[in-house]
mmCIF file of C-alpha atoms in Angstrom:
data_model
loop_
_atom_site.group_PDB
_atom_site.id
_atom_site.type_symbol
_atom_site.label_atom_id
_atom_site.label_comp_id
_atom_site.label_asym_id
_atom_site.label_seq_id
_atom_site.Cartn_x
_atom_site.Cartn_y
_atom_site.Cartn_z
ATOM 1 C CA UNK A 1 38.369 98.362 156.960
ATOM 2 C CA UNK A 2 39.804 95.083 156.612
ATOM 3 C CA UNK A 3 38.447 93.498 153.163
ATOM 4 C CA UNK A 4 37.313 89.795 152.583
ATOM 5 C CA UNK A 5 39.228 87.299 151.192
ATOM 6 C CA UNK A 6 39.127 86.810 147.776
ATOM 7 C CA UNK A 7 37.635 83.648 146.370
ATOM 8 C CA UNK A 8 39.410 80.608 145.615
ATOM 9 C CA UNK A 9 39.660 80.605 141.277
ATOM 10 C CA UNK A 10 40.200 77.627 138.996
ATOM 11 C CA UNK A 11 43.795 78.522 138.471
ATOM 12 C CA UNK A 12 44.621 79.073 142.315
ATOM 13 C CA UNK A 13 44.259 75.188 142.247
ATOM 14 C CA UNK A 14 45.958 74.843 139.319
ATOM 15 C CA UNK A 15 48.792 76.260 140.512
ATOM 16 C CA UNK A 16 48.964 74.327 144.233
ATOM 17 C CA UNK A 17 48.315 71.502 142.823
ATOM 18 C CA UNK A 18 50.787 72.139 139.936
ATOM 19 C CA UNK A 19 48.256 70.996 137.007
ATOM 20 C CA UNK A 20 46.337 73.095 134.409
ATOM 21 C CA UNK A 21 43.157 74.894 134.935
ATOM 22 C CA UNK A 22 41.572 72.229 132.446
ATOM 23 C CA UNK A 23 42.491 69.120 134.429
ATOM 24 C CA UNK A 24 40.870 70.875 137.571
ATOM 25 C CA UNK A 25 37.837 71.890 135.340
ATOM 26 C CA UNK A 26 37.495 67.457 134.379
ATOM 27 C CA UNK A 27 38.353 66.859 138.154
ATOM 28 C CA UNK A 28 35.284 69.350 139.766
ATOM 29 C CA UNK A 29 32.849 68.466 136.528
ATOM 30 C CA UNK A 30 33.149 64.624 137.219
ATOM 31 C CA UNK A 31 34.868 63.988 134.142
ATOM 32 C CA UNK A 32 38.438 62.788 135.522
ATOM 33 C CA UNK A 33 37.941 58.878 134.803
ATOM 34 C CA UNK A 34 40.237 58.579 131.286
ATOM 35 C CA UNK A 35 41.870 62.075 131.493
ATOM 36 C CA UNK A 36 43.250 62.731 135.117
ATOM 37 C CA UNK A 37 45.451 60.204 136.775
ATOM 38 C CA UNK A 38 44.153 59.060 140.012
ATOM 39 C CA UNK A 39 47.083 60.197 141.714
ATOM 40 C CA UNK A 40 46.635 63.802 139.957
ATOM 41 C CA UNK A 41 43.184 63.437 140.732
ATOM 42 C CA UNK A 42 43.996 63.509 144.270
ATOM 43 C CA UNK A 43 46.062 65.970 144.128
ATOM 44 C CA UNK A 44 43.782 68.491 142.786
ATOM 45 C CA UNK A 45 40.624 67.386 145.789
ATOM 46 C CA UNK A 46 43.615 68.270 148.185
ATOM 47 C CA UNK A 47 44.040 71.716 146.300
ATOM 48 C CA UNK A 48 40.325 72.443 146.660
ATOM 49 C CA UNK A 49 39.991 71.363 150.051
ATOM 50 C CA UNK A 50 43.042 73.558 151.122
ATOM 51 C CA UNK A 51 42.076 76.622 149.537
ATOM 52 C CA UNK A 52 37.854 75.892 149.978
ATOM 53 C CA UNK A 53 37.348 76.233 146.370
ATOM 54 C CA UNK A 54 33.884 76.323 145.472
ATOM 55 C CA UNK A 55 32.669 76.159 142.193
ATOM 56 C CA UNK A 56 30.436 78.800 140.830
ATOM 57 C CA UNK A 57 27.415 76.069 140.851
ATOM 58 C CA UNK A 58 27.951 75.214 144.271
ATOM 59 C CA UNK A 59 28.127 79.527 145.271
ATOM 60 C CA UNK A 60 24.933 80.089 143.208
ATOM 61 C CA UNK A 61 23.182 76.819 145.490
ATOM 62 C CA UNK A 62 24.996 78.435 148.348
ATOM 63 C CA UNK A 63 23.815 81.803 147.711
ATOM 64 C CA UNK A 64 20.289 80.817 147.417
ATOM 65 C CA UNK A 65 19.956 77.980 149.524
ATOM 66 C CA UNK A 66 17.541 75.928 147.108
ATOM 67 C CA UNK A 67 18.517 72.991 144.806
ATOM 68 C CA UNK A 68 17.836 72.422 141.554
ATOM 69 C CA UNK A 69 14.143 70.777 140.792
ATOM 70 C CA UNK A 70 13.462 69.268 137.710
ATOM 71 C CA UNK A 71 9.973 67.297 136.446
ATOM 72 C CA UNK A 72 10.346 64.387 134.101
ATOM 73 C CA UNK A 73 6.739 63.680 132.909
ATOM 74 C CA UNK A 74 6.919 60.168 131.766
ATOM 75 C CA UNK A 75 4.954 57.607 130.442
ATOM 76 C CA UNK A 76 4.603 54.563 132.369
ATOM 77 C CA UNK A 77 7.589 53.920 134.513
ATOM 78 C CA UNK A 78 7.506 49.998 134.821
ATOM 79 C CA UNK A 79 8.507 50.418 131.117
ATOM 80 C CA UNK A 80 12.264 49.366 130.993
ATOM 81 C CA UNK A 81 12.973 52.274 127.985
ATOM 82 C CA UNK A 82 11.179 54.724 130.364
ATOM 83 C CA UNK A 83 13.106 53.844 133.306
ATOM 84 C CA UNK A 84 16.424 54.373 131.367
ATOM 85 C CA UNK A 85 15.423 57.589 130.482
ATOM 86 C CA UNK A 86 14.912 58.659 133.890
ATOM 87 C CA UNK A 87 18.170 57.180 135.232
ATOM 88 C CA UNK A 88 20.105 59.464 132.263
ATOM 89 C CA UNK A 89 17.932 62.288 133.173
ATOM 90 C CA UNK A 90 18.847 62.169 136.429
ATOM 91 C CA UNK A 91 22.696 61.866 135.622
ATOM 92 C CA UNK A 92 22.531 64.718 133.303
ATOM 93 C CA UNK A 93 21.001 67.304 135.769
ATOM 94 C CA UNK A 94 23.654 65.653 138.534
ATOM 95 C CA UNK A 95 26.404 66.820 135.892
ATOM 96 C CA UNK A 96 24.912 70.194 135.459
ATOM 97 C CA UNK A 97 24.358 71.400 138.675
ATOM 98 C CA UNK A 98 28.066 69.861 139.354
ATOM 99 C CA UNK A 99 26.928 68.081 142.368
ATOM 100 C CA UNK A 100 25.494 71.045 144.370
ATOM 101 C CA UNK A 101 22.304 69.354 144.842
ATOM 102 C CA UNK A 102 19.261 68.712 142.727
ATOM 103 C CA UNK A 103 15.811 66.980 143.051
ATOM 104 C CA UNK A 104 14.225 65.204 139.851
ATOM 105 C CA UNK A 105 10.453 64.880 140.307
ATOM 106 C CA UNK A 106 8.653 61.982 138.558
ATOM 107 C CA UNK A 107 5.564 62.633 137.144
ATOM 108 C CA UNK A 108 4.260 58.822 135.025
ATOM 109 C CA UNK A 109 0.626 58.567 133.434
ATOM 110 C CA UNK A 110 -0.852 55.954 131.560
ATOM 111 C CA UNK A 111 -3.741 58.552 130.733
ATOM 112 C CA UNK A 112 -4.318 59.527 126.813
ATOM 113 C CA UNK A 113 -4.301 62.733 128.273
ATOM 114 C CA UNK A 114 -2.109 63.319 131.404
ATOM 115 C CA UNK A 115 -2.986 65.382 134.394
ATOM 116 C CA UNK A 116 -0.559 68.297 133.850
ATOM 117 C CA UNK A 117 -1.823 70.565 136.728
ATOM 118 C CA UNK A 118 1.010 68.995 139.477
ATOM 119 C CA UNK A 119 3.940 70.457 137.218
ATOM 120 C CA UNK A 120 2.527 73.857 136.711
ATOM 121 C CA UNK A 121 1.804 74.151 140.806
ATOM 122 C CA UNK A 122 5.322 72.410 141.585
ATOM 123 C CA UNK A 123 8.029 74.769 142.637
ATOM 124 C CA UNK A 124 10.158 73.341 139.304
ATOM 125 C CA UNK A 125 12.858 75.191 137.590
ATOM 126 C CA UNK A 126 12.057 73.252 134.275
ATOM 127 C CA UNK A 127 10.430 70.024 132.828
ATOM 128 C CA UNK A 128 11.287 67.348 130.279
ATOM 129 C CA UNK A 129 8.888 66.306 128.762
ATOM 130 C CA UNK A 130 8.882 62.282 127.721
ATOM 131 C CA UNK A 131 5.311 61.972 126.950
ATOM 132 C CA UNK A 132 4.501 63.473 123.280
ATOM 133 C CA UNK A 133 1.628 66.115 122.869
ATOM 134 C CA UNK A 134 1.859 66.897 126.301
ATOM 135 C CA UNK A 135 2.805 70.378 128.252
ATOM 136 C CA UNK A 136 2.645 71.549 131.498
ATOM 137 C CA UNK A 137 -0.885 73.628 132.128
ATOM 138 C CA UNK A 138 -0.378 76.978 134.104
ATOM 139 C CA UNK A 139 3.449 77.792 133.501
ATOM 140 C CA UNK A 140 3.356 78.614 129.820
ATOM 141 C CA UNK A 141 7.129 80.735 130.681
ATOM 142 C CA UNK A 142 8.199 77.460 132.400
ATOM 143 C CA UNK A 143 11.159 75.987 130.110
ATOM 144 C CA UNK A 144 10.621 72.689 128.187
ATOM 145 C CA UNK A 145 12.816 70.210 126.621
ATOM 146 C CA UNK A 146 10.235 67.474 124.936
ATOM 147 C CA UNK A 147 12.284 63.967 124.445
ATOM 148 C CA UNK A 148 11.907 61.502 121.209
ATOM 149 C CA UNK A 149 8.987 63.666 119.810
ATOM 150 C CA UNK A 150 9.840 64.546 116.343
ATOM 151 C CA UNK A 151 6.631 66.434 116.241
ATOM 152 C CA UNK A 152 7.311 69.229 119.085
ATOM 153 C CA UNK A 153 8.426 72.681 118.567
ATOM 154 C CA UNK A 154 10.683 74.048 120.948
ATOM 155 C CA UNK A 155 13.944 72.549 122.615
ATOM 156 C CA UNK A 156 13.710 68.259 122.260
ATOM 157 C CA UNK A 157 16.104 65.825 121.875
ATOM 158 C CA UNK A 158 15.218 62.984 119.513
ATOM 159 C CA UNK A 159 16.458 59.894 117.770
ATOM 160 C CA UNK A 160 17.134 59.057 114.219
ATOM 161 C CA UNK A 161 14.400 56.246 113.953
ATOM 162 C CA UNK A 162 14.217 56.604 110.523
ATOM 163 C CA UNK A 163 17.529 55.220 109.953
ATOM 164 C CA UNK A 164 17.195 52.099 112.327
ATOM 165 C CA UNK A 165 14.431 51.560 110.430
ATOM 166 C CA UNK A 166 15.691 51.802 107.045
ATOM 167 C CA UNK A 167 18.256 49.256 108.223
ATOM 168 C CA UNK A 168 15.682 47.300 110.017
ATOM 169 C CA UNK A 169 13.823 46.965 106.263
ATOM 170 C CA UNK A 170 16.896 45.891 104.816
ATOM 171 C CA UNK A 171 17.718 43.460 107.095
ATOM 172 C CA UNK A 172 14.618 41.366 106.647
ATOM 173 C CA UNK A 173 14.726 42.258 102.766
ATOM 174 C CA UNK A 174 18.005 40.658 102.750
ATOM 175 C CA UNK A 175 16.812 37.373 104.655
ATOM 176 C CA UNK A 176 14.026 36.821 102.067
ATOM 177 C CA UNK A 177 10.983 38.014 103.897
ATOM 178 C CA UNK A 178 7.899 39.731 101.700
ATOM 179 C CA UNK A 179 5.076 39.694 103.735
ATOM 180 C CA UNK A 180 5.828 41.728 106.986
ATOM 181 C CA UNK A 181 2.825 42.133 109.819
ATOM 182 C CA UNK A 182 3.829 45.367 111.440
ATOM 183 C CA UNK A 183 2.187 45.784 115.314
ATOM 184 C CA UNK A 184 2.090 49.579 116.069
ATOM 185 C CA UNK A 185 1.263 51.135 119.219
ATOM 186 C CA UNK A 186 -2.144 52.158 119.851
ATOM 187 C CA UNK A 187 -0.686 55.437 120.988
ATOM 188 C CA UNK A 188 -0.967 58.243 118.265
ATOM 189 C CA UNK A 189 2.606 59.701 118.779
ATOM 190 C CA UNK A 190 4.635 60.709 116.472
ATOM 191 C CA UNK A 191 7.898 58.513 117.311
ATOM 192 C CA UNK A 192 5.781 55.366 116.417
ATOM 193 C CA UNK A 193 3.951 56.533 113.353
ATOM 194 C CA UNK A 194 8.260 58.158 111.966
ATOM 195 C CA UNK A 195 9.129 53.494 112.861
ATOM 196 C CA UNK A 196 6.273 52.552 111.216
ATOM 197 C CA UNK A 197 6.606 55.305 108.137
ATOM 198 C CA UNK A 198 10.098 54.465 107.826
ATOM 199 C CA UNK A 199 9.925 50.679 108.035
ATOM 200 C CA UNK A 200 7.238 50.126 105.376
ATOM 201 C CA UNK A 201 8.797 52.658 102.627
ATOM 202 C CA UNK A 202 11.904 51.168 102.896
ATOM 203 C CA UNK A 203 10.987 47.541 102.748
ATOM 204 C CA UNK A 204 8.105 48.187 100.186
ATOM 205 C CA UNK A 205 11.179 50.203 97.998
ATOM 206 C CA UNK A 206 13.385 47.309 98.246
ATOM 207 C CA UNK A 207 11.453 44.117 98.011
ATOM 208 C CA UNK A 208 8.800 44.428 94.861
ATOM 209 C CA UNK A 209 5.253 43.346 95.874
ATOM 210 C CA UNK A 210 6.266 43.772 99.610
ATOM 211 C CA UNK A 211 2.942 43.252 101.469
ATOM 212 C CA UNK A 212 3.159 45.079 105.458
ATOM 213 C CA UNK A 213 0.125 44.117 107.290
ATOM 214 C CA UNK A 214 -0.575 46.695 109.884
ATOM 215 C CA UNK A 215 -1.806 45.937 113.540
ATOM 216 C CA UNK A 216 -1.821 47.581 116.968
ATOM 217 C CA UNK A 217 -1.432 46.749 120.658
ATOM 218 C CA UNK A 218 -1.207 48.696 123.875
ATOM 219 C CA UNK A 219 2.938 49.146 124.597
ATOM 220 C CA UNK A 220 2.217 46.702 127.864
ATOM 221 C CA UNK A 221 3.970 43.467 128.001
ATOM 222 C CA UNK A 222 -0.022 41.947 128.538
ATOM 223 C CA UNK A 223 -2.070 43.635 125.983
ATOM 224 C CA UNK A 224 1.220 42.438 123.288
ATOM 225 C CA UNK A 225 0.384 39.250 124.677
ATOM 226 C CA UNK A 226 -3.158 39.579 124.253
ATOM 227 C CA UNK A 227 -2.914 40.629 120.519
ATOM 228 C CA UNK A 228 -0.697 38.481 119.283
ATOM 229 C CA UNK A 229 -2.679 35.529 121.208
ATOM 230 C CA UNK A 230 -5.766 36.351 119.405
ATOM 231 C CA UNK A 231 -4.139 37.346 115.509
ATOM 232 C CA UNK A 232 -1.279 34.755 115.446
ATOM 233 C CA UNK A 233 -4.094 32.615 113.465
ATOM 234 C CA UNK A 234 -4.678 35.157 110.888
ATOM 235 C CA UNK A 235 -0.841 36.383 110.658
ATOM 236 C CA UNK A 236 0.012 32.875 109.751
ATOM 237 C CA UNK A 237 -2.858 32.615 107.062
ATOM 238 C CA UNK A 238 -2.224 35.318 105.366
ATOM 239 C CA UNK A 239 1.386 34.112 104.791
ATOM 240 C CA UNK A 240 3.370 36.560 106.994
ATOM 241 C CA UNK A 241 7.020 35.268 107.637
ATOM 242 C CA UNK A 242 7.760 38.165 109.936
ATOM 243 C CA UNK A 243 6.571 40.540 113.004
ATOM 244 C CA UNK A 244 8.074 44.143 113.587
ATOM 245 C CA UNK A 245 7.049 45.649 116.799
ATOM 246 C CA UNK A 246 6.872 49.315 117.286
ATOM 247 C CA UNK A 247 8.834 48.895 120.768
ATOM 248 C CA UNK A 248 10.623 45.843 122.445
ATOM 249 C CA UNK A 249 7.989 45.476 125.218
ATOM 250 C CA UNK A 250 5.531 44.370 122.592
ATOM 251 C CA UNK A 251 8.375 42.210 121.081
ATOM 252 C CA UNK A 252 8.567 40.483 124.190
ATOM 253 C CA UNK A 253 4.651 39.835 124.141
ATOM 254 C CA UNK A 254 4.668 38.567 120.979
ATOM 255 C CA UNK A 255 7.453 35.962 121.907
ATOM 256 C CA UNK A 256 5.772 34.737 124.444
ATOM 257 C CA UNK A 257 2.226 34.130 122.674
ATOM 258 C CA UNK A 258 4.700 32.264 119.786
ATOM 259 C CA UNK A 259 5.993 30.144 122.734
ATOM 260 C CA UNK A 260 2.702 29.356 123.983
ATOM 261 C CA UNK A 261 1.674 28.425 120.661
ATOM 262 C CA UNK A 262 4.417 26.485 119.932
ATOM 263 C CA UNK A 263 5.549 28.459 116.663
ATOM 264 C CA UNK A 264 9.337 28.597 116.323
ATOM 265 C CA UNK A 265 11.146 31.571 115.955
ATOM 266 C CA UNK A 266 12.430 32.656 113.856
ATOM 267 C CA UNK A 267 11.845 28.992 111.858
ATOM 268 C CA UNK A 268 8.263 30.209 111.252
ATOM 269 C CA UNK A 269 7.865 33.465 111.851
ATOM 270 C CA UNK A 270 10.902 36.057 112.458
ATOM 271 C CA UNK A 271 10.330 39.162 115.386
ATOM 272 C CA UNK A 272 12.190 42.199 115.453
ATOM 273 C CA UNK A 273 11.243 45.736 117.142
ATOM 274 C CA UNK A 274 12.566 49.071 118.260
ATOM 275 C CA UNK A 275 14.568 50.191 121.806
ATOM 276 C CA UNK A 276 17.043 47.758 122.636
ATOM 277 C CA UNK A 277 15.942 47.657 126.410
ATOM 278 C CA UNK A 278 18.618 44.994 128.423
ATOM 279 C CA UNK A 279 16.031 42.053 128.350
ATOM 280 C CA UNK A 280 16.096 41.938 124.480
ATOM 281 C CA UNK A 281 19.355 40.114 124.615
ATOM 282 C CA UNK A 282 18.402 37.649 126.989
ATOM 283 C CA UNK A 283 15.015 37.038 125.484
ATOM 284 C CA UNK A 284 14.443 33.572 123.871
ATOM 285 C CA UNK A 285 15.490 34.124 121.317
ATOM 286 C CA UNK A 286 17.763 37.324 121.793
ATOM 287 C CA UNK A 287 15.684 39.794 120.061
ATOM 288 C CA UNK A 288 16.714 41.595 116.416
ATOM 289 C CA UNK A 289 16.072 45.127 117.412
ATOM 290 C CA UNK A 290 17.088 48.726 116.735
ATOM 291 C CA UNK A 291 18.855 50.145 119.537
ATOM 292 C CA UNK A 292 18.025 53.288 120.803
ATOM 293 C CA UNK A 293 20.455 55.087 122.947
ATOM 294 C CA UNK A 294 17.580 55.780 126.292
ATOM 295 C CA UNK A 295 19.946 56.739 129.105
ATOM 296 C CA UNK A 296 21.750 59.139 126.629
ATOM 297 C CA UNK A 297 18.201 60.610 125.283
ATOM 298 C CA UNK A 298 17.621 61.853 129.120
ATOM 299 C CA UNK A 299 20.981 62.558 130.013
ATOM 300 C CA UNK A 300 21.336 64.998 126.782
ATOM 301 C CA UNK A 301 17.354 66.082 127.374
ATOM 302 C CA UNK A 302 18.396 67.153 131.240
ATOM 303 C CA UNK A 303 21.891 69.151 130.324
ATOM 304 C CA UNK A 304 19.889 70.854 127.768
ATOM 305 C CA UNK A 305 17.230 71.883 129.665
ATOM 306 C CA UNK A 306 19.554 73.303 132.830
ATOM 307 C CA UNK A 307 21.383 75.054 129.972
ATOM 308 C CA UNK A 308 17.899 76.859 128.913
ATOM 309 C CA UNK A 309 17.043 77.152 132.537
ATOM 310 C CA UNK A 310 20.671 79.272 133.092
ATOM 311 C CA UNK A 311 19.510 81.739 129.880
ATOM 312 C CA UNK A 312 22.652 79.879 127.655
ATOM 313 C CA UNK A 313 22.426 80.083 124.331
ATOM 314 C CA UNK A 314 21.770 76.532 122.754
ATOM 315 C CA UNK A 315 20.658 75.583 119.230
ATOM 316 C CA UNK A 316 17.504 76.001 118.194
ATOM 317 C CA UNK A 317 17.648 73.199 115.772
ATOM 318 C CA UNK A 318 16.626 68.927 117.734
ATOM 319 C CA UNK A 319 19.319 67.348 118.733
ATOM 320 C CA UNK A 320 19.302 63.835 117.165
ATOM 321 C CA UNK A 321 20.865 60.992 118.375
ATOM 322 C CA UNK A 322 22.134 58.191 116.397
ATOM 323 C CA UNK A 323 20.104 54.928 116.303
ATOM 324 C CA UNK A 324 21.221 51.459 114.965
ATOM 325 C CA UNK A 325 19.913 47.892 114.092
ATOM 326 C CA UNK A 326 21.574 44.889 116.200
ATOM 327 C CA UNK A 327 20.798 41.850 114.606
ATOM 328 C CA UNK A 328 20.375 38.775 117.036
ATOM 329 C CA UNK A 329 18.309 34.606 117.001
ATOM 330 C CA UNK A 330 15.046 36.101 116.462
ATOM 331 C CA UNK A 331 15.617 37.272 112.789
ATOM 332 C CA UNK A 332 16.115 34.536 109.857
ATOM 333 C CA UNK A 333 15.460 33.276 106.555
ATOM 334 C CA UNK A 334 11.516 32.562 105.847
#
């Protein structure tokens, strides 16, 4: 009895291709660009191709014929910090199943309380979850990696808010400001209320007789608008010199009501907010914000959660991913 050929190994292309079994591991895992010459590059594709070396990703998609499927449940999509989430998310689940095919399903309320039912009657492998307080109904077994909620248990990625915020405090400290209106989201989630937390303890710490008015506003570029239309009158008469918004969308609201109302910024009042999403450096004024890294928060969320969906060990403990203030024209001297 004649016996099959044996598979095609990492370091059969290694050795046709005369390279080491690490350059043909960056080569196959997409991570050439930097580390592998293009001409080595090359090389190596021809070694696979000649010896049909499949990687053990591909033979498990092979074996089973079924891809991948992964839910993102999200929270409004037209929001520009959601949408980078999704586009990391779906990079990071490309990486892990190393090209062999995978489907990302997008599941985006603007409900208080999302309909959960579609994820637990999906055929899904596992869900990240960008939408705090919220799992899947039906698939309690089903694995979950929750994204920027410092609240959930389980596998999450988050970001270090507090910090951005602390330097966010600081900044406007520094400048001169005392009397700080603060516009929260009207959502109850615990990403907003660790910015908010953050913000006022350090600037009340470092400015004596700080005064931080709160507010809220939907995280929609028209209810910002709305809110900040119909307060502006009572911000400015209670001798506020600056607005912090929970999230840039809101930022970009209150901008435009200052505009309208002919107030300059930041010669009368000064805006800065959390995210960093691409239009708050082409806002008018480019936007003072903390920057939080969005494509990375999905991209690290999805390679987690295929790692918990293959049974590999991974750290119990959040990941936490740095965040940082960018100072831009929106942010001066009262």
């Amino acid at each position: 009895m004649t016996r099959p050929p044996r598979r095609a190994r990492a370091v059969d292309v290694a050795a046709r291709a005369g390279v080491s079994v690490a350059t043909v591991s960056f080569v196959v895992n997409g991570k050439a660009e930097g580390r592998v010459s293009p001409a080595t590059r090359l090389r190596v594709l021809d070694a696979i191709a000649a010896l049909g070396y499949v990687t053990d990703a591909s033979a498990r998609a092979l074996a089973t014929g079924r891809r991948r499927q992964v839910a993102l449940l999200a929270h409004d999509m037209t929001n520009p910090f959601t949408a980078q989430v999704a586009a990391g998310a779906a990079a990071g689940i490309a990486e892990a199943t190393e090209g062999t095919g995978h489907l990302l399903l997008l599941l985006a309320s603007d409900d208080a309380e999302p309909d959960t039912e579609p994820v637990g009657a999906a055929t899904v492998d596992g869900v990240l979850i960008n939408y705090p307080g919220t799992l899947p109904a039906g698939r309690p077994d089903l694995p979950v990696v929750h994204l920027d909620d410092p609240a959930a248990g389980g596998h999450q990625v988050s970001m270090d808010v507090t910090v951005g915020a602390r330097e966010l405090a600081a900044h406007l400290a520094d400048l001169g400001h005392r009397h700080v209106v603060f516009l929260d989201s009207n959502r109850p989630w615990s990403t907003f209320a660790e910015r908010r937390t953050a913000f006022t303890g350090e600037f009340t710490r470092r400015v004596p007789g700080a005064v931080v008015t709160g507010d809220r506003s939907g995280i929609d570029l028209a209810g910002a608008v709305g809110r900040a239309a119909a307060a502006l009158e009572g911000w400015l008469g209670s001798g506020a010199t600056a607005v912090v918004t929970a999230t840039d969308v809101q930022a970009l609201g209150v901008l435009s009501a200052l505009a309208t109302a002919g107030v300059p910024v930041p010669g009368r009042l000064s805006v800065a907010a959390f995210d960093d999403i691409p239009f708050a450096a082409v806002s008018a004024p480019p936007l003072t914000t903390v920057a939080l890294p969005a494509r990375e928060l999905g991209h690290r969320g999805a390679v987690l959660l295929s790692r918990v969906i293959d049974g590999t060990a991974v750290d119990p403990a959040p990941l936490v991913l740095p965040a940082h203030l960018v100072v831009r024209g929106s942010t001066g001297p009262p």
